[in-house]
PDB file of C-alpha atoms in Angstrom:
ATOM      1  CA  HIS R   1      22.668  15.265  -6.942  1.00 93.00           C
ATOM      2  CA  MET R   2      23.396  12.471  -4.582  1.00 92.00           C
ATOM      3  CA  GLN R   3      24.070  10.066  -7.484  1.00 92.00           C
ATOM      4  CA  ALA R   4      26.767  12.323  -8.859  1.00 94.00           C
ATOM      5  CA  GLU R   5      28.159  12.675  -5.478  1.00 95.00           C
ATOM      6  CA  TYR R   6      28.590   8.907  -5.100  1.00 94.00           C
ATOM      7  CA  VAL R   7      30.077   8.560  -8.553  1.00 95.00           C
ATOM      8  CA  LYS R   8      32.444  11.528  -7.903  1.00 95.00           C
ATOM      9  CA  HIS R   9      33.894   9.835  -4.629  1.00 96.00           C
ATOM     10  CA  GLY R  10      34.867   6.570  -6.551  1.00 96.00           C
ATOM     11  CA  LEU R  11      31.633   4.340  -6.753  1.00 95.00           C
ATOM     12  CA  GLU R  12      30.958   2.659 -10.201  1.00 94.00           C
ATOM     13  CA  ALA R  13      28.418   4.673 -12.370  1.00 94.00           C
ATOM     14  CA  THR R  14      26.759   1.590 -13.246  1.00 89.00           C
ATOM     15  CA  ARG R  15      26.304   0.613  -9.701  1.00 89.00           C
ATOM     16  CA  VAL R  16      24.608   3.824  -8.455  1.00 92.00           C
ATOM     17  CA  PHE R  17      20.705   3.958  -9.082  1.00 90.00           C
ATOM     18  CA  ASN R  18      18.446   7.051  -8.732  1.00 89.00           C
ATOM     19  CA  VAL R  19      15.320   5.753  -7.148  1.00 89.00           C
ATOM     20  CA  LYS R  20      13.695   9.315  -7.252  1.00 85.00           C
ATOM     21  CA  TYR R  21      12.129   9.827  -3.720  1.00 84.00           C
ATOM     22  CA  GLY R  22       8.866  11.545  -3.016  1.00 82.00           C
ATOM     23  CA  PRO R  23       6.432  12.217   0.122  1.00 82.00           C
ATOM     24  CA  ASP R  24       3.906   9.950   1.014  1.00 74.00           C
ATOM     25  CA  ALA R  25       0.464  10.873  -0.439  1.00 65.00           C
ATOM     26  CA  CYS R  26      -1.883  12.673   1.993  1.00 60.00           C
ATOM     27  CA  GLU R  27      -5.267  14.322   1.908  1.00 56.00           C
ATOM     28  CA  PRO R  28      -4.838  18.099   1.927  1.00 53.00           C
ATOM     29  CA  PRO R  29      -6.712  19.950   4.593  1.00 49.00           C
ATOM     30  CA  ALA R  30      -9.610  22.279   3.856  1.00 50.00           C
ATOM     31  CA  PRO R  31      -8.308  25.369   1.923  1.00 53.00           C
ATOM     32  CA  CYS R  32      -7.248  28.213   4.193  1.00 55.00           C
ATOM     33  CA  ARG R  33      -9.293  30.937   2.637  1.00 44.00           C
ATOM     34  CA  GLY R  34      -7.874  34.487   1.931  1.00 44.00           C
ATOM     35  CA  THR R  35      -4.123  33.669   1.789  1.00 46.00           C
ATOM     36  CA  HIS R  36      -3.429  32.026  -1.447  1.00 48.00           C
ATOM     37  CA  TYR R  37      -5.098  34.900  -3.434  1.00 48.00           C
ATOM     38  CA  VAL R  38      -2.697  37.020  -5.552  1.00 53.00           C
ATOM     39  CA  GLN R  39      -1.327  40.093  -3.879  1.00 64.00           C
ATOM     40  CA  PRO R  40      -2.648  39.487  -0.503  1.00 80.00           C
ATOM     41  CA  ASP R  41      -2.601  42.251   2.351  1.00 91.00           C
ATOM     42  CA  VAL R  42       0.062  40.286   3.913  1.00 96.00           C
ATOM     43  CA  TRP R  43       2.473  37.957   2.364  1.00 97.00           C
ATOM     44  CA  ARG R  44       2.960  34.708   4.471  1.00 98.00           C
ATOM     45  CA  LEU R  45       6.190  33.034   4.458  1.00 98.00           C
ATOM     46  CA  LEU R  46       7.157  29.624   5.849  1.00 98.00           C
ATOM     47  CA  PHE R  47      10.279  27.990   7.031  1.00 98.00           C
ATOM     48  CA  ALA R  48       9.777  24.359   7.995  1.00 98.00           C
ATOM     49  CA  GLY R  49      12.741  22.319   9.485  1.00 96.00           C
ATOM     50  CA  ARG R  50      15.610  21.962  11.908  1.00 97.00           C
ATOM     51  CA  MET R  51      16.834  25.255  13.270  1.00 98.00           C
ATOM     52  CA  ASP R  52      20.634  24.981  12.802  1.00 97.00           C
ATOM     53  CA  ARG R  53      23.282  27.455  11.752  1.00 97.00           C
ATOM     54  CA  LEU R  54      23.477  25.852   8.313  1.00 98.00           C
ATOM     55  CA  LYS R  55      19.935  25.988   7.497  1.00 98.00           C
ATOM     56  CA  GLY R  56      20.266  29.890   7.017  1.00 98.00           C
ATOM     57  CA  GLY R  57      17.457  31.247   9.576  1.00 98.00           C
ATOM     58  CA  SER R  58      19.697  34.147  10.306  1.00 98.00           C
ATOM     59  CA  GLU R  59      20.259  34.952   6.619  1.00 98.00           C
ATOM     60  CA  LEU R  60      16.484  34.702   6.000  1.00 98.00           C
ATOM     61  CA  LEU R  61      15.717  37.124   9.078  1.00 98.00           C
ATOM     62  CA  HIS R  62      18.040  39.715   7.611  1.00 98.00           C
ATOM     63  CA  ALA R  63      16.580  39.615   4.294  1.00 98.00           C
ATOM     64  CA  LEU R  64      13.035  40.440   5.270  1.00 98.00           C
ATOM     65  CA  PRO R  65      13.177  44.077   5.925  1.00 98.00           C
ATOM     66  CA  GLU R  66      14.407  44.848   2.311  1.00 98.00           C
ATOM     67  CA  VAL R  67      11.889  42.191   1.092  1.00 98.00           C
ATOM     68  CA  ALA R  68       8.956  44.156   2.853  1.00 97.00           C
ATOM     69  CA  ARG R  69      10.146  47.538   1.444  1.00 97.00           C
ATOM     70  CA  ARG R  70      10.305  46.365  -2.163  1.00 97.00           C
ATOM     71  CA  LEU R  71       6.994  44.460  -2.054  1.00 97.00           C
ATOM     72  CA  GLY R  72       5.435  47.275  -0.369  1.00 96.00           C
ATOM     73  CA  ARG R  73       3.535  44.938   1.886  1.00 94.00           C
ATOM     74  CA  PRO R  74       3.895  43.598   5.288  1.00 97.00           C
ATOM     75  CA  LEU R  75       5.539  40.313   5.644  1.00 98.00           C
ATOM     76  CA  HIS R  76       4.386  37.434   8.314  1.00 98.00           C
ATOM     77  CA  LEU R  77       7.116  34.593   8.726  1.00 98.00           C
ATOM     78  CA  THR R  78       6.310  31.441  10.567  1.00 98.00           C
ATOM     79  CA  PHE R  79       9.135  29.163  11.721  1.00 98.00           C
ATOM     80  CA  ALA R  80       8.021  25.508  12.101  1.00 98.00           C
ATOM     81  CA  GLY R  81      10.546  23.399  13.749  1.00 97.00           C
ATOM     82  CA  ASP R  82      13.135  23.503  16.552  1.00 98.00           C
ATOM     83  CA  GLY R  83      16.897  23.268  16.897  1.00 98.00           C
ATOM     84  CA  PRO R  84      20.066  24.621  18.682  1.00 98.00           C
ATOM     85  CA  ALA R  85      19.622  27.893  16.665  1.00 98.00           C
ATOM     86  CA  ARG R  86      16.128  28.499  17.824  1.00 98.00           C
ATOM     87  CA  ALA R  87      16.961  31.004  20.722  1.00 98.00           C
ATOM     88  CA  SER R  88      19.479  32.989  18.665  1.00 98.00           C
ATOM     89  CA  TRP R  89      17.072  33.369  15.777  1.00 98.00           C
ATOM     90  CA  GLN R  90      14.053  34.453  18.160  1.00 98.00           C
ATOM     91  CA  ALA R  91      16.481  37.100  19.666  1.00 98.00           C
ATOM     92  CA  GLN R  92      17.167  38.228  16.363  1.00 98.00           C
ATOM     93  CA  ALA R  93      13.535  38.312  15.270  1.00 98.00           C
ATOM     94  CA  ALA R  94      12.681  40.241  18.374  1.00 98.00           C
ATOM     95  CA  GLU R  95      15.281  42.815  17.969  1.00 97.00           C
ATOM     96  CA  MET R  96      14.316  43.301  14.342  1.00 97.00           C
ATOM     97  CA  GLY R  97      10.669  43.676  15.332  1.00 95.00           C
ATOM     98  CA  LYS R  98      11.558  46.898  17.284  1.00 96.00           C
ATOM     99  CA  ARG R  99      12.756  48.421  14.286  1.00 96.00           C
ATOM    100  CA  GLU R 100      10.494  46.837  11.519  1.00 97.00           C
ATOM    101  CA  PRO R 101       6.915  46.970  12.148  1.00 95.00           C
ATOM    102  CA  ALA R 102       6.084  45.543   8.675  1.00 96.00           C
ATOM    103  CA  VAL R 103       7.598  42.312   9.553  1.00 98.00           C
ATOM    104  CA  VAL R 104       6.048  39.790  11.959  1.00 98.00           C
ATOM    105  CA  VAL R 105       7.910  36.494  12.877  1.00 98.00           C
ATOM    106  CA  ASP R 106       6.201  33.667  14.604  1.00 97.00           C
ATOM    107  CA  PHE R 107       7.903  30.614  16.222  1.00 98.00           C
ATOM    108  CA  ARG R 108       5.600  27.517  16.272  1.00 97.00           C
ATOM    109  CA  GLY R 109       8.086  24.943  17.523  1.00 97.00           C
ATOM    110  CA  TRP R 110       7.753  21.235  16.176  1.00 96.00           C
ATOM    111  CA  ILE R 111       4.254  20.676  15.131  1.00 96.00           C
ATOM    112  CA  GLY R 112       2.635  17.254  13.748  1.00 95.00           C
ATOM    113  CA  PRO R 113       2.003  16.294  10.210  1.00 93.00           C
ATOM    114  CA  GLU R 114      -1.768  17.648  10.026  1.00 93.00           C
ATOM    115  CA  ALA R 115      -0.508  21.163  11.317  1.00 96.00           C
ATOM    116  CA  LEU R 116       2.370  21.279   8.981  1.00 96.00           C
ATOM    117  CA  GLU R 117       0.096  20.650   6.117  1.00 95.00           C
ATOM    118  CA  GLU R 118      -2.199  23.566   7.346  1.00 96.00           C
ATOM    119  CA  LEU R 119       0.747  25.865   7.370  1.00 97.00           C
ATOM    120  CA  TYR R 120       1.593  24.800   3.714  1.00 97.00           C
ATOM    121  CA  GLU R 121      -1.952  25.587   2.740  1.00 95.00           C
ATOM    122  CA  CYS R 122      -2.237  28.877   4.388  1.00 95.00           C
ATOM    123  CA  SER R 123       1.142  30.105   3.491  1.00 97.00           C
ATOM    124  CA  ASN R 124       1.977  31.877   0.111  1.00 97.00           C
ATOM    125  CA  LEU R 125       5.824  31.060  -0.013  1.00 98.00           C
ATOM    126  CA  LEU R 126       8.150  28.277   1.284  1.00 98.00           C
ATOM    127  CA  VAL R 127      11.711  29.638   2.065  1.00 98.00           C
ATOM    128  CA  LEU R 128      14.626  27.142   2.186  1.00 98.00           C
ATOM    129  CA  PRO R 129      17.587  29.160   3.097  1.00 98.00           C
ATOM    130  CA  SER R 130      19.819  26.293   3.767  1.00 98.00           C
ATOM    131  CA  LEU R 131      23.699  27.115   3.268  1.00 98.00           C
ATOM    132  CA  TRP R 132      24.771  23.311   3.160  1.00 96.00           C
ATOM    133  CA  PRO R 133      24.240  21.274   0.084  1.00 96.00           C
ATOM    134  CA  GLU R 134      20.813  19.693   0.967  1.00 95.00           C
ATOM    135  CA  PRO R 135      20.615  16.186  -0.674  1.00 94.00           C
ATOM    136  CA  LEU R 136      17.181  17.021  -1.707  1.00 93.00           C
ATOM    137  CA  ALA R 137      14.902  18.949   0.856  1.00 94.00           C
ATOM    138  CA  LEU R 138      11.869  16.918   0.729  1.00 94.00           C
ATOM    139  CA  VAL R 139       9.838  19.732   2.399  1.00 96.00           C
ATOM    140  CA  GLY R 140       9.893  21.619  -1.114  1.00 96.00           C
ATOM    141  CA  LEU R 141       7.943  18.577  -2.680  1.00 95.00           C
ATOM    142  CA  GLU R 142       5.650  18.386   0.443  1.00 95.00           C
ATOM    143  CA  ALA R 143       4.589  22.010  -0.065  1.00 96.00           C
ATOM    144  CA  GLY R 144       4.291  21.874  -3.771  1.00 96.00           C
ATOM    145  CA  ARG R 145       1.299  19.399  -3.370  1.00 94.00           C
ATOM    146  CA  HIS R 146      -0.386  22.426  -1.827  1.00 96.00           C
ATOM    147  CA  ARG R 147       0.521  24.683  -4.938  1.00 96.00           C
ATOM    148  CA  LEU R 148       2.999  26.431  -2.644  1.00 98.00           C
ATOM    149  CA  PRO R 149       6.183  27.862  -4.463  1.00 98.00           C
ATOM    150  CA  ALA R 150       9.573  27.805  -3.196  1.00 98.00           C
ATOM    151  CA  VAL R 151      12.573  29.945  -2.805  1.00 98.00           C
ATOM    152  CA  ALA R 152      16.025  28.373  -1.753  1.00 98.00           C
ATOM    153  CA  PHE R 153      19.849  28.912  -2.526  1.00 98.00           C
ATOM    154  CA  ASP R 154      21.159  26.892  -5.400  1.00 98.00           C
ATOM    155  CA  VAL R 155      22.825  24.383  -3.093  1.00 98.00           C
ATOM    156  CA  GLY R 156      23.042  20.509  -3.166  1.00 96.00           C
ATOM    157  CA  GLY R 157      20.187  18.708  -4.638  1.00 96.00           C
ATOM    158  CA  ILE R 158      17.782  21.539  -4.414  1.00 97.00           C
ATOM    159  CA  SER R 159      17.740  22.160  -8.207  1.00 97.00           C
ATOM    160  CA  ASP R 160      16.763  18.684  -8.750  1.00 95.00           C
ATOM    161  CA  TRP R 161      13.330  19.935  -8.220  1.00 96.00           C
ATOM    162  CA  LEU R 162      13.297  23.786  -7.912  1.00 98.00           C
ATOM    163  CA  ARG R 163      13.423  25.144 -11.417  1.00 97.00           C
ATOM    164  CA  SER R 164      13.616  29.099 -11.256  1.00 97.00           C
ATOM    165  CA  GLY R 165      10.648  30.300 -13.119  1.00 97.00           C
ATOM    166  CA  THR R 166       8.866  27.249 -13.000  1.00 98.00           C
ATOM    167  CA  ASN R 167       7.925  26.244  -9.385  1.00 98.00           C
ATOM    168  CA  GLY R 168      10.025  28.996  -7.495  1.00 98.00           C
ATOM    169  CA  VAL R 169      13.147  31.032  -7.666  1.00 98.00           C
ATOM    170  CA  LEU R 170      16.708  29.594  -6.924  1.00 98.00           C
ATOM    171  CA  ALA R 171      18.873  32.360  -5.215  1.00 98.00           C
ATOM    172  CA  PRO R 172      22.690  32.131  -6.159  1.00 98.00           C
ATOM    173  CA  GLY R 173      24.336  29.582  -3.968  1.00 97.00           C
ATOM    174  CA  SER R 174      28.190  30.219  -4.626  1.00 96.00           C
ATOM    175  CA  PRO R 175      28.081  31.862  -2.157  1.00 96.00           C
ATOM    176  CA  PRO R 176      24.969  32.299  -0.790  1.00 98.00           C
ATOM    177  CA  THR R 177      23.956  35.842   0.350  1.00 98.00           C
ATOM    178  CA  VAL R 178      21.364  37.722   2.065  1.00 98.00           C
ATOM    179  CA  GLN R 179      20.929  40.046  -0.810  1.00 98.00           C
ATOM    180  CA  GLY R 180      20.506  37.143  -3.181  1.00 98.00           C
ATOM    181  CA  LEU R 181      18.085  35.528  -0.953  1.00 98.00           C
ATOM    182  CA  ALA R 182      15.848  38.886  -0.769  1.00 98.00           C
ATOM    183  CA  GLU R 183      16.209  39.356  -4.494  1.00 98.00           C
ATOM    184  CA  ALA R 184      14.630  35.717  -5.324  1.00 98.00           C
ATOM    185  CA  ILE R 185      11.752  36.350  -2.567  1.00 98.00           C
ATOM    186  CA  VAL R 186      10.829  39.604  -4.514  1.00 98.00           C
ATOM    187  CA  VAL R 187      11.059  38.074  -7.701  1.00 98.00           C
ATOM    188  CA  ALA R 188       8.842  35.213  -6.694  1.00 98.00           C
ATOM    189  CA  LEU R 189       6.171  37.609  -5.214  1.00 97.00           C
ATOM    190  CA  GLN R 190       6.174  41.000  -6.935  1.00 95.00           C
ATOM    191  CA  SER R 191       4.229  40.131 -10.136  1.00 95.00           C
ATOM    192  CA  PRO R 192       0.870  38.469  -9.972  1.00 95.00           C
ATOM    193  CA  GLU R 193       1.297  36.673 -13.176  1.00 96.00           C
ATOM    194  CA  THR R 194       4.718  35.148 -12.046  1.00 96.00           C
ATOM    195  CA  TYR R 195       3.348  33.954  -8.815  1.00 97.00           C
ATOM    196  CA  GLU R 196       0.324  32.207 -10.173  1.00 97.00           C
ATOM    197  CA  ARG R 197       2.668  30.614 -12.912  1.00 97.00           C
ATOM    198  CA  LEU R 198       4.811  29.410  -9.930  1.00 98.00           C
ATOM    199  CA  ARG R 199       1.933  28.034  -8.006  1.00 97.00           C
ATOM    200  CA  ARG R 200       0.794  25.947 -10.880  1.00 97.00           C
ATOM    201  CA  GLY R 201       4.478  24.732 -11.470  1.00 98.00           C
ATOM    202  CA  ALA R 202       4.866  23.895  -7.837  1.00 97.00           C
ATOM    203  CA  GLU R 203       1.895  21.440  -8.084  1.00 95.00           C
ATOM    204  CA  ARG R 204       3.243  19.788 -11.421  1.00 96.00           C
ATOM    205  CA  MET R 205       6.660  19.317 -10.031  1.00 95.00           C
ATOM    206  CA  ALA R 206       5.507  17.662  -6.964  1.00 94.00           C
ATOM    207  CA  SER R 207       3.325  15.224  -8.761  1.00 92.00           C
ATOM    208  CA  LYS R 208       6.542  14.013 -10.458  1.00 91.00           C
ATOM    209  CA  PHE R 209       8.093  12.984  -7.093  1.00 90.00           C
ATOM    210  CA  ILE R 210       5.755  10.498  -5.692  1.00 88.00           C
ATOM    211  CA  PHE R 211       6.479   7.756  -3.201  1.00 89.00           C
ATOM    212  CA  ASP R 212       4.813   5.037  -5.189  1.00 90.00           C
ATOM    213  CA  GLU R 213       7.263   5.820  -8.083  1.00 89.00           C
ATOM    214  CA  HIS R 214       9.949   5.504  -5.522  1.00 90.00           C
ATOM    215  CA  VAL R 215       8.930   2.037  -4.354  1.00 93.00           C
ATOM    216  CA  ARG R 216       8.545   1.011  -8.192  1.00 93.00           C
ATOM    217  CA  LEU R 217      12.209   2.092  -8.856  1.00 93.00           C
ATOM    218  CA  LEU R 218      13.558   0.584  -5.663  1.00 94.00           C
ATOM    219  CA  LEU R 219      11.872  -2.911  -6.531  1.00 96.00           C
ATOM    220  CA  GLN R 220      13.431  -2.745 -10.145  1.00 94.00           C
ATOM    221  CA  VAL R 221      16.923  -2.334  -8.567  1.00 93.00           C
ATOM    222  CA  PHE R 222      16.526  -5.146  -6.187  1.00 95.00           C
ATOM    223  CA  GLU R 223      15.144  -7.653  -9.025  1.00 95.00           C
ATOM    224  CA  GLU R 224      18.028  -6.487 -11.266  1.00 91.00           C
ATOM    225  CA  ALA R 225      20.426  -7.089  -8.219  1.00 90.00           C
ATOM    226  CA  ALA R 226      18.840 -10.527  -7.612  1.00 94.00           C
ATOM    227  CA  GLN R 227      19.311 -11.636 -11.084  1.00 92.00           C
TER     228      GLN R 227
END
C-alpha cells in the first residue's frame, strides 16, 4: 500500500522498494486455557492501540449490541492503549453497559509487551476499526502469531496482510460503517468451522511477515544502492 502511495505521489517506481516489515520474534506466553476453544461462553474481543477518534473505537462500541444479539453470546471487549478519545469511549461504554448487560467493556490503559502478548493469547478476535488509511497495522501480525484472527475496515494497507476468509474478515471501508463492522465480526465468529480456519490462517499469514526477512530485504536495497 505505501509503495503504491509513494509512486502515486510522483516518486519513480524503480526507486521505491518494498522491504516487507514484520514484528520482532518473541516467545509466546503459556496458553490462556478456555478462551480459544470454539464457541466459548463469552467471546473475548481485543482493541490494541492509540485511542484517537480516527481509530474507530466509538464505531466498535456502537457495533457490539447487535453482534451480541446475533451471536447469542455475551461479549467482553478489552481496550489496551490510551489517547485523547479514551474518556469519551469510557463514557460511551458505561452508558451502553446500563442498557446491554451482555456486553462488558474493560479499559486496561497502556500495557507492556508481555501483558499485551497475554491478551493476544487470551482473546478470540482482534478488532481494528481504524477509519483512516493505516500504513500496515503491525498489531494484526503480532496477534496472528497467537492464532488470533482479525476484523478491520478495508482501508490503507490493512489488506496487505488481512484477507477475508483466510485470517480474518474485512469490513467495507468506502465508507466504513457500524453495520459493516458488526457484520464482519459476526461472520468471523458465528461458524465454528470458519473460526478455526481463520485461526490457522492467522498463524500462516503472520509467518510470512518476519523481522529477519525485513532486515534481509533492507540490506539488499542498501547493497544495490551502494553499487
